[in-house]
mmCIF file of C-alpha atoms (C1' of nucleotides) and ligand atoms in Angstrom:
data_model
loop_
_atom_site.group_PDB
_atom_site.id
_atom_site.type_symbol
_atom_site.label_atom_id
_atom_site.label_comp_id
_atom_site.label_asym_id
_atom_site.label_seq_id
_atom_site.Cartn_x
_atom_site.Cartn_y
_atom_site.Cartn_z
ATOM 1 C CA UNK O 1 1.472 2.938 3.908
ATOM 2 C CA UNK O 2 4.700 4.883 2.429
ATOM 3 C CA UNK O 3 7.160 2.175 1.947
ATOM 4 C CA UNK O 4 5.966 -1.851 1.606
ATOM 5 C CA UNK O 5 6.265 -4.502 3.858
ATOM 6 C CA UNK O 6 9.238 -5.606 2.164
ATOM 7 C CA UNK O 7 10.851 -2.065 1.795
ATOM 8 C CA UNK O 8 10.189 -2.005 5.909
ATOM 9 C CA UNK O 9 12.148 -5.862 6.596
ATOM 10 C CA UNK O 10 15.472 -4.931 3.933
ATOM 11 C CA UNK O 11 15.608 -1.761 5.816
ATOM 12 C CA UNK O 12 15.730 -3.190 8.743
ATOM 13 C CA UNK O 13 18.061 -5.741 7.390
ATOM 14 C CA UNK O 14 20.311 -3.207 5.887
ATOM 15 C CA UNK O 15 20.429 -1.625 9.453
ATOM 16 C CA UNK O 16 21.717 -4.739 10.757
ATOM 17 C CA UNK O 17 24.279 -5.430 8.216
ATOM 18 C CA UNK O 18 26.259 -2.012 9.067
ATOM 19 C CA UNK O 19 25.798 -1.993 12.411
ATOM 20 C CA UNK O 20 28.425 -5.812 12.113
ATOM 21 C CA UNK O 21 29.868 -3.997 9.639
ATOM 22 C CA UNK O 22 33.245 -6.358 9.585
ATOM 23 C CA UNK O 23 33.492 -7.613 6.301
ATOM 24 C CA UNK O 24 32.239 -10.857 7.519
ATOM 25 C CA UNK O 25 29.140 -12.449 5.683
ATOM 26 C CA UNK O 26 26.101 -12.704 7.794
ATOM 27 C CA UNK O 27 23.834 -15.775 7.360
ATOM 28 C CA UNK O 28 20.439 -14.453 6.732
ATOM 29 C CA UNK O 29 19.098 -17.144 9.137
ATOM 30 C CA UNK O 30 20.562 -15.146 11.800
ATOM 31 C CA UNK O 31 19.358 -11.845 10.927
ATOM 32 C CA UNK O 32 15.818 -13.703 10.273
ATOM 33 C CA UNK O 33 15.924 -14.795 14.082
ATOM 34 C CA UNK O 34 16.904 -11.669 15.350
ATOM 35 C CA UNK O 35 14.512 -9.102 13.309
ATOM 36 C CA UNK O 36 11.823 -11.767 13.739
ATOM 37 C CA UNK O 37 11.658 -12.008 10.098
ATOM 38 C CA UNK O 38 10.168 -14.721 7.996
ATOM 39 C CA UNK O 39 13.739 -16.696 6.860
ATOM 40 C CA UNK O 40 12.594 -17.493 3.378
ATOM 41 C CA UNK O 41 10.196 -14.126 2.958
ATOM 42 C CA UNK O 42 14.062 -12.389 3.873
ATOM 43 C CA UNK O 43 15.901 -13.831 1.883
ATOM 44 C CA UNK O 44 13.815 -13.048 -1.351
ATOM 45 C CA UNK O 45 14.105 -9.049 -0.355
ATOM 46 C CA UNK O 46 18.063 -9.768 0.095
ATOM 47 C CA UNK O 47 18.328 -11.164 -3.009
ATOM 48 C CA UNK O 48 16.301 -7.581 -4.591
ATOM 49 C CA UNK O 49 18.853 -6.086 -2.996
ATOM 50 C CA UNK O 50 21.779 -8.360 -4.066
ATOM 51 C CA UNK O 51 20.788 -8.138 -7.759
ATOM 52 C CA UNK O 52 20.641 -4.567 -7.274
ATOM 53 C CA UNK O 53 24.102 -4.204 -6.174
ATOM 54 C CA UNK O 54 23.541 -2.783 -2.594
ATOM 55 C CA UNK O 55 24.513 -6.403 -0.983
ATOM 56 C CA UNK O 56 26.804 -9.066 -2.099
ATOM 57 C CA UNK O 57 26.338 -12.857 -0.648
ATOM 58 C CA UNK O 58 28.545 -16.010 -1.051
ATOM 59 C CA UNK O 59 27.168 -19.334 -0.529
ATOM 60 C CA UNK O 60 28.046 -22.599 1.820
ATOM 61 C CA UNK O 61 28.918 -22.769 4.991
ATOM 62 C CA UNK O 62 30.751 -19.078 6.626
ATOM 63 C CA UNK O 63 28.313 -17.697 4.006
ATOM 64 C CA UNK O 64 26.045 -15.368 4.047
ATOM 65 C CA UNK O 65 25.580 -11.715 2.423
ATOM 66 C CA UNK O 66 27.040 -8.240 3.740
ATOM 67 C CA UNK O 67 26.937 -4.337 2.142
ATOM 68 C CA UNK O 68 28.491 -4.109 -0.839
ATOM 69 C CA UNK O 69 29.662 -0.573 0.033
ATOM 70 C CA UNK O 70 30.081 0.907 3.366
ATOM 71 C CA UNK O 71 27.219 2.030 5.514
ATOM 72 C CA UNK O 72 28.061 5.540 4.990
ATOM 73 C CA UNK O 73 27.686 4.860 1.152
ATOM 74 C CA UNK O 74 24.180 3.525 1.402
ATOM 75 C CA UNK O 75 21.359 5.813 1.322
ATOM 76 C CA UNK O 76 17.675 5.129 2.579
ATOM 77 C CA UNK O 77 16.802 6.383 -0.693
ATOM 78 C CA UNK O 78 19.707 3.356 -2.098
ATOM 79 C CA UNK O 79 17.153 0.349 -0.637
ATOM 80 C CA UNK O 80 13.841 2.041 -1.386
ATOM 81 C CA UNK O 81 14.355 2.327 -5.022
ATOM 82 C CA UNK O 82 15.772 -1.209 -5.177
ATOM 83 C CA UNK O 83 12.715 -2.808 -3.365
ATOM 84 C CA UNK O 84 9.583 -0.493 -3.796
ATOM 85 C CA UNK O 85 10.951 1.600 -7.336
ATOM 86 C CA UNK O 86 10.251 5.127 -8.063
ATOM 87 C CA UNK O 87 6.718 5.259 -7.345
ATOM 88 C CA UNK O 88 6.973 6.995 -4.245
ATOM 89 C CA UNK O 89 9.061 9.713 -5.462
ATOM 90 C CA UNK O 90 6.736 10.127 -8.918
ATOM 91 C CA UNK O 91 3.430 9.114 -8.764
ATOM 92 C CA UNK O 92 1.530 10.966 -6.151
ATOM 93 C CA UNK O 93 -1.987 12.039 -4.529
ATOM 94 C CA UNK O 94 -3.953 11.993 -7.240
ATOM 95 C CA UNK O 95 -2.385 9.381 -9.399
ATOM 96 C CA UNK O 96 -3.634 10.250 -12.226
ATOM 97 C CA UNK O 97 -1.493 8.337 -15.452
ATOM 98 C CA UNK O 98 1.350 10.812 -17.086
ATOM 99 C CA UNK O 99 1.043 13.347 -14.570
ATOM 100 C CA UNK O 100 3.872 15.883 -14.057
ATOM 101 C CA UNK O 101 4.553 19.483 -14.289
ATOM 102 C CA UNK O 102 3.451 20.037 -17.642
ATOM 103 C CA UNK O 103 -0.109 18.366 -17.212
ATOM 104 C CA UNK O 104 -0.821 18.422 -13.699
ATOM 105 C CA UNK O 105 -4.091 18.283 -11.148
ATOM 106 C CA UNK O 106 -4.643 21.170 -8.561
ATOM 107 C CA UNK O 107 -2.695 19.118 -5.525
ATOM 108 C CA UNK O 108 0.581 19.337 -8.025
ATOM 109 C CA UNK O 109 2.485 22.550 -6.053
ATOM 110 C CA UNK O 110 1.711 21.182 -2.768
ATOM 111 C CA UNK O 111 2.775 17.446 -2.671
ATOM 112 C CA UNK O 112 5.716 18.128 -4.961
ATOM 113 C CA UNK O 113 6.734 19.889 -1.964
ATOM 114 C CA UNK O 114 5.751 17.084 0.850
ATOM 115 C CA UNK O 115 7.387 14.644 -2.051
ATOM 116 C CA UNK O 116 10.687 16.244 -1.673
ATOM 117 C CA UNK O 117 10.737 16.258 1.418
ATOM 118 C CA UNK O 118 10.769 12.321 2.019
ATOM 119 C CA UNK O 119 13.059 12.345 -0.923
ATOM 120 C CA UNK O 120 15.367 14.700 0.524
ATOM 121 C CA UNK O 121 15.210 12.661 3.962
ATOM 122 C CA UNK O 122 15.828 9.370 2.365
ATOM 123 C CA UNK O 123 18.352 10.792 -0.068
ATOM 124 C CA UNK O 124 20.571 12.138 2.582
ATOM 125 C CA UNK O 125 20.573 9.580 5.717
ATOM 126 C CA UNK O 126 22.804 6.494 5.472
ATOM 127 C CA UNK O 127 22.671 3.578 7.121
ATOM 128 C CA UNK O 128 25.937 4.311 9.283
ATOM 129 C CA UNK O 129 24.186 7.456 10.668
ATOM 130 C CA UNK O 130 21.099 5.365 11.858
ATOM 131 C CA UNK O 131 22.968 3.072 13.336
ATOM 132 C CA UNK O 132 25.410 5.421 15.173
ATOM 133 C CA UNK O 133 22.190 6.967 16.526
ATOM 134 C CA UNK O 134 21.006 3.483 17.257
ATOM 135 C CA UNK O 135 24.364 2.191 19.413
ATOM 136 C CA UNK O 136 24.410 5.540 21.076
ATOM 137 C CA UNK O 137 20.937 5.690 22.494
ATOM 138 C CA UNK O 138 20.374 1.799 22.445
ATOM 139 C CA UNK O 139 17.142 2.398 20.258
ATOM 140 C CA UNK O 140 14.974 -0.424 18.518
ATOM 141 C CA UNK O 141 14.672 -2.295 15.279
ATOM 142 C CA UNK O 142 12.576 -5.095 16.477
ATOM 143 C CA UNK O 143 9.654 -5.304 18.757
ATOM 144 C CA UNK O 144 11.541 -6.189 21.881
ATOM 145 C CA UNK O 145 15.055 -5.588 21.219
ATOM 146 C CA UNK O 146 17.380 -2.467 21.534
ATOM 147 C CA UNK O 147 20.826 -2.691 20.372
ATOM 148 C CA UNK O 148 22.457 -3.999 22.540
ATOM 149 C CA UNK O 149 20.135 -7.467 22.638
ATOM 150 C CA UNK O 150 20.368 -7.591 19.008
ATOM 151 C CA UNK O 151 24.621 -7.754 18.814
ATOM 152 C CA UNK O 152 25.191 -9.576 22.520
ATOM 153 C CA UNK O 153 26.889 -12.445 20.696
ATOM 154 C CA UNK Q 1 2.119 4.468 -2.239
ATOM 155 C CA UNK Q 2 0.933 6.954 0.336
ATOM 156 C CA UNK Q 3 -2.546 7.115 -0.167
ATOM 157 C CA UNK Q 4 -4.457 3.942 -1.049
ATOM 158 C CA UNK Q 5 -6.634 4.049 -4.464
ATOM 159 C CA UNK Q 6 -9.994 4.300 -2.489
ATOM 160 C CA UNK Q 7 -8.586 7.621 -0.881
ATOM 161 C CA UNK Q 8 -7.472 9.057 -4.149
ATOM 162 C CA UNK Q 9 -10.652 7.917 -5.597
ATOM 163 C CA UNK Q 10 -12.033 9.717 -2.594
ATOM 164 C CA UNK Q 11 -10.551 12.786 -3.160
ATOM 165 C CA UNK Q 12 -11.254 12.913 -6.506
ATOM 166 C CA UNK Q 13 -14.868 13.012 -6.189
ATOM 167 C CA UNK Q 14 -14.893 15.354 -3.077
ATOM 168 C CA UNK Q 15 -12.991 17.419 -5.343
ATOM 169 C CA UNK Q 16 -15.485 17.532 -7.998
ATOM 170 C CA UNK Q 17 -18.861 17.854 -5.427
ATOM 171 C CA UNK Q 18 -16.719 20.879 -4.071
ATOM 172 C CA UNK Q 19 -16.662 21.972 -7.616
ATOM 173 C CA UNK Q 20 -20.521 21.905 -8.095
ATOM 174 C CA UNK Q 21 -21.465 22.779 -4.877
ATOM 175 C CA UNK Q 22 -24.467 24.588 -5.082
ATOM 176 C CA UNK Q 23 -26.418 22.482 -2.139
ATOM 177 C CA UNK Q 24 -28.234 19.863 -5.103
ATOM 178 C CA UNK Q 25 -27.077 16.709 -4.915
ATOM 179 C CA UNK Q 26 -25.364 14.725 -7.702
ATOM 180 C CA UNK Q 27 -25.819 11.079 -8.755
ATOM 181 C CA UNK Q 28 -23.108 9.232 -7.785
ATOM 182 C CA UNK Q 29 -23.419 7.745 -11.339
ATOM 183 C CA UNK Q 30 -22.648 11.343 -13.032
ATOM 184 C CA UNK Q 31 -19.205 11.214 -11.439
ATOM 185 C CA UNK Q 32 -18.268 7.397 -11.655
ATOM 186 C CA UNK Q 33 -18.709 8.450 -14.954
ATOM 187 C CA UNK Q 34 -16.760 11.682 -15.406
ATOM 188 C CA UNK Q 35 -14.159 10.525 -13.080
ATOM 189 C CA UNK Q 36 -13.892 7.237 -14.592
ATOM 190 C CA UNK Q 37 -14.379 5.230 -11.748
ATOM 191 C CA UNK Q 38 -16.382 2.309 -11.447
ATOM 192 C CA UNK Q 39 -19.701 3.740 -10.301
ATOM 193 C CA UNK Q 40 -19.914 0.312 -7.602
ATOM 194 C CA UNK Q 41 -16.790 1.148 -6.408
ATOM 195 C CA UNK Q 42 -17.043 5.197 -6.434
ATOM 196 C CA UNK Q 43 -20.919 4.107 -4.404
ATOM 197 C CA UNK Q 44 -18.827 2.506 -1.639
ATOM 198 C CA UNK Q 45 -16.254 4.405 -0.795
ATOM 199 C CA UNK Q 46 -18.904 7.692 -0.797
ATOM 200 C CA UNK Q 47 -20.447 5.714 1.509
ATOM 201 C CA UNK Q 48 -17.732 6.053 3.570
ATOM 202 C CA UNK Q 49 -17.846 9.605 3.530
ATOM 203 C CA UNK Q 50 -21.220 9.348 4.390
ATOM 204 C CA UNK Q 51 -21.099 7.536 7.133
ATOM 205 C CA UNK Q 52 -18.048 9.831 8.172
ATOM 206 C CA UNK Q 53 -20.532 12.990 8.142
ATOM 207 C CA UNK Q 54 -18.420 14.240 5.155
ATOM 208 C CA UNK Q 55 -20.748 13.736 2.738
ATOM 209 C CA UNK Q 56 -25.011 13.592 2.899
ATOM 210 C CA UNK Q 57 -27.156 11.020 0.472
ATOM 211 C CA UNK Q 58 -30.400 11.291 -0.480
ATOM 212 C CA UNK Q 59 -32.301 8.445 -2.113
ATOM 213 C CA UNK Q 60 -34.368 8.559 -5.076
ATOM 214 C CA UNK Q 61 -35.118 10.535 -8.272
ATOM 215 C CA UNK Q 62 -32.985 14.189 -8.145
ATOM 216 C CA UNK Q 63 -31.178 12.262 -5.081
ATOM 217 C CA UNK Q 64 -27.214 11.475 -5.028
ATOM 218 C CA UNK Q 65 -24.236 12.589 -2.330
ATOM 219 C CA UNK Q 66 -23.516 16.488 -1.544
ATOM 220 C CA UNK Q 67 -21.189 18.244 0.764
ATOM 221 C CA UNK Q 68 -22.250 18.286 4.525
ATOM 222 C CA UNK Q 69 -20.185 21.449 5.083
ATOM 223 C CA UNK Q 70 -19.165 23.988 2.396
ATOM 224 C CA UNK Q 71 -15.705 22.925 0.647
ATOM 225 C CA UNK Q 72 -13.892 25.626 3.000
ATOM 226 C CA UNK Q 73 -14.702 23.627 5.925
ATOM 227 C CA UNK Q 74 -13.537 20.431 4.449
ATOM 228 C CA UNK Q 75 -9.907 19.710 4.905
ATOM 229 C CA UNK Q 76 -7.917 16.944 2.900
ATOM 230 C CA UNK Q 77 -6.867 15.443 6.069
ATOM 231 C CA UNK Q 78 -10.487 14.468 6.561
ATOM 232 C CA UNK Q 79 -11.372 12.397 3.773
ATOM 233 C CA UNK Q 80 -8.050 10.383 4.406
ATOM 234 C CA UNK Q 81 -8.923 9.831 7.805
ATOM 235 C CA UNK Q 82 -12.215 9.077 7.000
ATOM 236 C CA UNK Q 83 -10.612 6.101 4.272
ATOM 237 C CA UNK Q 84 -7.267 5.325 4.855
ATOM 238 C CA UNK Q 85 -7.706 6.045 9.044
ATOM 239 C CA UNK Q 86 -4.969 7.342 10.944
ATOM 240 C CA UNK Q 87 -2.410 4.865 10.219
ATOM 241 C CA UNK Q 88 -0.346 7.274 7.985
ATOM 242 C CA UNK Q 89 0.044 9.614 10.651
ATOM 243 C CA UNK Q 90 0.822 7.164 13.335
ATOM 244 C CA UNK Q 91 2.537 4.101 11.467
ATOM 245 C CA UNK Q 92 6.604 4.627 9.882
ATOM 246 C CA UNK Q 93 8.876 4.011 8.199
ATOM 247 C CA UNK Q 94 10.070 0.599 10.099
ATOM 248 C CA UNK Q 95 6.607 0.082 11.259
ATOM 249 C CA UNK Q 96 7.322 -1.856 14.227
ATOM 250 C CA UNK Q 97 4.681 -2.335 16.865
ATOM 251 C CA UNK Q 98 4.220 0.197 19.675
ATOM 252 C CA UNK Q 99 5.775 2.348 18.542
ATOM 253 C CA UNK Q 100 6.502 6.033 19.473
ATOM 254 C CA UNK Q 101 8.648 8.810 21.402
ATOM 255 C CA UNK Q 102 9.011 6.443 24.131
ATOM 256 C CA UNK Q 103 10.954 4.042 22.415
ATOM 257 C CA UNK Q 104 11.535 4.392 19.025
ATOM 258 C CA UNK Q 105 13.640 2.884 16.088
ATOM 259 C CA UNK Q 106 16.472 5.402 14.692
ATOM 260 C CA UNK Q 107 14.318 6.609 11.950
ATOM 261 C CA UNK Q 108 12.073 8.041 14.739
ATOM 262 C CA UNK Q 109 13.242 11.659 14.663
ATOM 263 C CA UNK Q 110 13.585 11.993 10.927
ATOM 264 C CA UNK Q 111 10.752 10.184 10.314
ATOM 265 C CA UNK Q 112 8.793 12.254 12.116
ATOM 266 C CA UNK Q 113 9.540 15.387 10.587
ATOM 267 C CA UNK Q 114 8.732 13.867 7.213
ATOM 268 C CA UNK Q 115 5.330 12.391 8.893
ATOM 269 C CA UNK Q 116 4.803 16.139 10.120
ATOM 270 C CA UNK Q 117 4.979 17.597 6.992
ATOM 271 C CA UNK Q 118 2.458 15.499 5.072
ATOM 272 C CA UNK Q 119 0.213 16.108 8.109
ATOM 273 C CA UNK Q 120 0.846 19.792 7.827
ATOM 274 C CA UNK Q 121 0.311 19.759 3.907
ATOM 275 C CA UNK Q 122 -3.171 17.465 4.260
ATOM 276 C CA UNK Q 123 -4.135 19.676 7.070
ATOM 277 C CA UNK Q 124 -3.937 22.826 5.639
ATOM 278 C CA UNK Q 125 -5.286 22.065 2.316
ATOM 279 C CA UNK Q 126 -9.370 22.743 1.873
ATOM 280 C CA UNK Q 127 -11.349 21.593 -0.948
ATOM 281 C CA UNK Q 128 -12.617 25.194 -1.827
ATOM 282 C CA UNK Q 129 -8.380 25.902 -1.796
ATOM 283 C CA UNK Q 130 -8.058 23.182 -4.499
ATOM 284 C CA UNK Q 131 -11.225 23.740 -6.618
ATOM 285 C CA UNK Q 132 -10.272 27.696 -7.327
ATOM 286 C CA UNK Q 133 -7.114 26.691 -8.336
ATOM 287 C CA UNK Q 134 -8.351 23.974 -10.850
ATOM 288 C CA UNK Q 135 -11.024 26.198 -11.777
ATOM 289 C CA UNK Q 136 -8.306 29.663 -12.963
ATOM 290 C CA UNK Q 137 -5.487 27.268 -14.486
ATOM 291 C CA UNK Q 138 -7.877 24.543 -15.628
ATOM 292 C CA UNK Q 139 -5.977 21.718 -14.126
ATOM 293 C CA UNK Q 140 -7.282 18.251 -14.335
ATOM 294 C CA UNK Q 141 -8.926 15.721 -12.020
ATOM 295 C CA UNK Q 142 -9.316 12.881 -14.692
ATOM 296 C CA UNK Q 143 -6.700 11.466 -17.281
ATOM 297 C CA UNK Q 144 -7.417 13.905 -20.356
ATOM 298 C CA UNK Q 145 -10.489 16.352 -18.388
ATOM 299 C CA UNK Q 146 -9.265 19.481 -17.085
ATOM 300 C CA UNK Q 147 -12.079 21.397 -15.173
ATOM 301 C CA UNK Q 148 -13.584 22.980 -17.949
ATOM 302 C CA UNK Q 149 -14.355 19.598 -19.554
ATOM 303 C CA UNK Q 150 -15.810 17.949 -16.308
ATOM 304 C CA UNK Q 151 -17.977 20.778 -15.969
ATOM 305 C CA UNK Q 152 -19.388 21.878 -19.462
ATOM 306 C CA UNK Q 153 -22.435 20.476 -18.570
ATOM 307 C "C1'" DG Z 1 -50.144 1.662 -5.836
ATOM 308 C "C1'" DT Z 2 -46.784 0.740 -9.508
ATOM 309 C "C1'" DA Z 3 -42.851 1.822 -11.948
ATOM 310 C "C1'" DT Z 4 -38.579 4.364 -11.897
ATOM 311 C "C1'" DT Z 5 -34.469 6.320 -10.008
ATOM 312 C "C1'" DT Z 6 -31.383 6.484 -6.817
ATOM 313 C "C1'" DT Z 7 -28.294 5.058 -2.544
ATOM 314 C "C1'" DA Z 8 -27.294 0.965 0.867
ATOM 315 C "C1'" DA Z 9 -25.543 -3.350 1.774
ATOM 316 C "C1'" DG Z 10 -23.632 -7.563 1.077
ATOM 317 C "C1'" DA Z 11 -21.815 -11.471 -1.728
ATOM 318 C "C1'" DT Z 12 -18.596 -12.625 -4.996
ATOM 319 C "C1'" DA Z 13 -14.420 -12.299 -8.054
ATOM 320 C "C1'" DA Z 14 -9.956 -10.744 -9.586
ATOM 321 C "C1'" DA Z 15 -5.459 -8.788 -8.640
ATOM 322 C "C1'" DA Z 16 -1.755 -7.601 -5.764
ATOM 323 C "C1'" DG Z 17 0.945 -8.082 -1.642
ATOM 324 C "C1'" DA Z 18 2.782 -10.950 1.931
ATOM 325 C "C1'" DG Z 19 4.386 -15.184 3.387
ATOM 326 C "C1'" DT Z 20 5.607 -20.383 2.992
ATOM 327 C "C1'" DC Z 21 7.597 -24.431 1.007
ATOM 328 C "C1'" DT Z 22 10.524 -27.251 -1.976
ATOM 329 C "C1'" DC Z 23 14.385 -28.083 -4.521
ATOM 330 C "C1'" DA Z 24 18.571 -26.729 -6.967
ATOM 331 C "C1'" DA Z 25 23.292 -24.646 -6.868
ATOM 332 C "C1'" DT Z 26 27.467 -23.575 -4.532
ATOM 333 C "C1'" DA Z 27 31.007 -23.850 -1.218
ATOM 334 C "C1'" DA Z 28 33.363 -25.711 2.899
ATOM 335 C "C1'" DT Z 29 34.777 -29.524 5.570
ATOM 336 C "C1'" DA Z 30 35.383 -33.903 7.102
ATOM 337 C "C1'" DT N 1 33.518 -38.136 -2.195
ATOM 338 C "C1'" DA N 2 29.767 -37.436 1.052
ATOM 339 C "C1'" DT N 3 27.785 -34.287 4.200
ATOM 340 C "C1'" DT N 4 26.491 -29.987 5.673
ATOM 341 C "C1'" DA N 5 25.583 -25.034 5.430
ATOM 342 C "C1'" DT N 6 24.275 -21.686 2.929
ATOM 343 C "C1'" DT N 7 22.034 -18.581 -1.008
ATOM 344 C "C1'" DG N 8 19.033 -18.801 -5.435
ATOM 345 C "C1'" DA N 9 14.842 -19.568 -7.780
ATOM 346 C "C1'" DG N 10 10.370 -20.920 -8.455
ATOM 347 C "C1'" DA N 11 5.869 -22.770 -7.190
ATOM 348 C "C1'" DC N 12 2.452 -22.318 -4.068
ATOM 349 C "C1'" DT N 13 -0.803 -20.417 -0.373
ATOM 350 C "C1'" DC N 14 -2.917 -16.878 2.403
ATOM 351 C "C1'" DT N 15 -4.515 -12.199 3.059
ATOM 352 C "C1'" DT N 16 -5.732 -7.646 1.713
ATOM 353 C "C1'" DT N 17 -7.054 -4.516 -1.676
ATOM 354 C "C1'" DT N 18 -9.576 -3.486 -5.619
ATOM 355 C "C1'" DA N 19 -13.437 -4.253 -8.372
ATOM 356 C "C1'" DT N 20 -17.927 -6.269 -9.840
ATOM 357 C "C1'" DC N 21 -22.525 -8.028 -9.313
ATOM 358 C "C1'" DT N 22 -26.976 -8.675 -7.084
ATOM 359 C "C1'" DT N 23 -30.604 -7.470 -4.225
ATOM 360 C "C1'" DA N 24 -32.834 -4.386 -0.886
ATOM 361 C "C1'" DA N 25 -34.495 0.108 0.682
ATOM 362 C "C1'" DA N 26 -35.954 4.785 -0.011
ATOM 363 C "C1'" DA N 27 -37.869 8.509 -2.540
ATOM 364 C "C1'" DT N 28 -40.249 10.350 -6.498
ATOM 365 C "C1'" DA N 29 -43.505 10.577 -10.201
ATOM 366 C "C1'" DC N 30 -47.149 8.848 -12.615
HETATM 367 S S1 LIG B 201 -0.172 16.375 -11.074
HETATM 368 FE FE1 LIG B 201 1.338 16.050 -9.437
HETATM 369 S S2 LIG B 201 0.116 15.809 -7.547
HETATM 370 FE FE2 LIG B 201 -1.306 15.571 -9.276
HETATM 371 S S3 LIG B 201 -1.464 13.393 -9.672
HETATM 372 FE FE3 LIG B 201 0.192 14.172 -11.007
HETATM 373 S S4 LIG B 201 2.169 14.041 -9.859
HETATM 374 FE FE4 LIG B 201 0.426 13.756 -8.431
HETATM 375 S S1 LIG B 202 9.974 4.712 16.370
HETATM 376 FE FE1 LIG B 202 9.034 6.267 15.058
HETATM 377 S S2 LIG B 202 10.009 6.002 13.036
HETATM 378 FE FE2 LIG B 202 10.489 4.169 14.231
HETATM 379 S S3 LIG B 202 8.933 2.678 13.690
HETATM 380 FE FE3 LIG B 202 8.151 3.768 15.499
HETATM 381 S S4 LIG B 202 6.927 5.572 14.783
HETATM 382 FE FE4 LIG B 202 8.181 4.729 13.062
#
DNA sequence: GTATTTTAAGATAAAAGAGTCTCAATAATA
DNA sequence: TATTATTGAGACTCTTTTATCTTAAAATAC
């Protein structure tokens, strides 16, 4: 699988936060019910991504955590890094230890080349643009739901 | 990661029979050890490939796992497949069940482009491809070994 | 036919990933 | 101040992946 189960949920968390994008702290016990997502297994991959800058939360009640920056500040790339690391985007097919340019296996030129292409596609969607795309066309981050279940109330 | 380590694992020693291939068969012990993979561990996932129809055993004295089809014939797409099954090529990025053109996430379209391209790049890439190149610039399929080391005997 | 070399198959163990549970810390509110 | 709502942090469990170990089956050679 390219990105881990965790990468997958604060992805889909991330998605949620700028599509309410108001300023207003979301309790992750909401966004838990409505991605279907363990509460407690959430809220350890939203605190990743609160250490890492990308969310900020406040505690008690009216708490909750939003995006730090805007949605059109946040990269794919921004939430991969902070929950899966680097891996992705340096080890490779063979993973062989200390591989690179200067000491590489024969697969090197050709998934550099399928490497930079997820990086490329991570690097340069944000959030904002997914979820445009997602309002627009009423498209799915859960099982069941659309967007338009997900943000009725 | 993309691949998972049996795959690489995988790989790597389709790699090297495509490198010997001169129809004898090689202990599966001669490349646990070259590759530096447990030979147990090398023994099941060849038998994998085996039972795939990638790869051929014989038992016995002068027995060990060969090629079923010349390395031309053998693309890289197979051996994942044959390991990892189809999930990289049907799964995504959000991973959510059911998924497809029929109702997809807002990933979908990107995501699909990227998904393309790794199938592309896996599909068009042969073992014989690979080996030639390893073989002129004496690339490596093991930590320190380039071809000429794996080989020199 | 017996010993030897090899793959096949399955049980077991260790490590990593995914998920759950408990309790502490913080903030609001009554 | 007591209660409640919330995130934070850590221990714990379950599952999957990775790896090892043991025994069986097949083929060869003597
Ligand atoms: S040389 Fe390149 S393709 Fe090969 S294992 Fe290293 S990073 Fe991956
Ligand atoms: S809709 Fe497409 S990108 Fe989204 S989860 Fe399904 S297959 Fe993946």
């Amino acid at each position: 699988m390219l990105l881990s189960k965790s990468c997958v949920y604060g992805l889909r968390a991330s998605l949620y936060l700028a599509a309410r994008e108001q300023g207003e702290f979301i309790p992750i016990r909401n966004m838990s019910d409505k991605l279907e997502i363990s509460f407690h297994f959430l809220t350890k991959i939203l605190q990743q991504l609160t250490a890492e800058g990308i969310l900020e939360s406040f505690k008690g009640p009216n708490g909750g955590v939003r995006l730090k920056k805007s949605g059109t500040e946040v990269q794919l790339i921004d939430i991969v890094l902070a929950i899966d690391g680097p891996q992705l985007l340096t080890e490779c097919a063979l993973g062989l230890p200390g591989c690179g340019v200067k000491n590489p296996c024969p697969l090197h030129d050709k998934w550099a080349e399928t490497r930079d292409a997820i990086h490329e596609m991570l690097e340069k969607t944000t959030l904002t643009e997914l979820v445009h795309k997602g309002k627009t066309e009423n498209l799915r981050l859960t099982t069941d739901g659309g967007f338009d279940i997900l943000f009725d109330n």
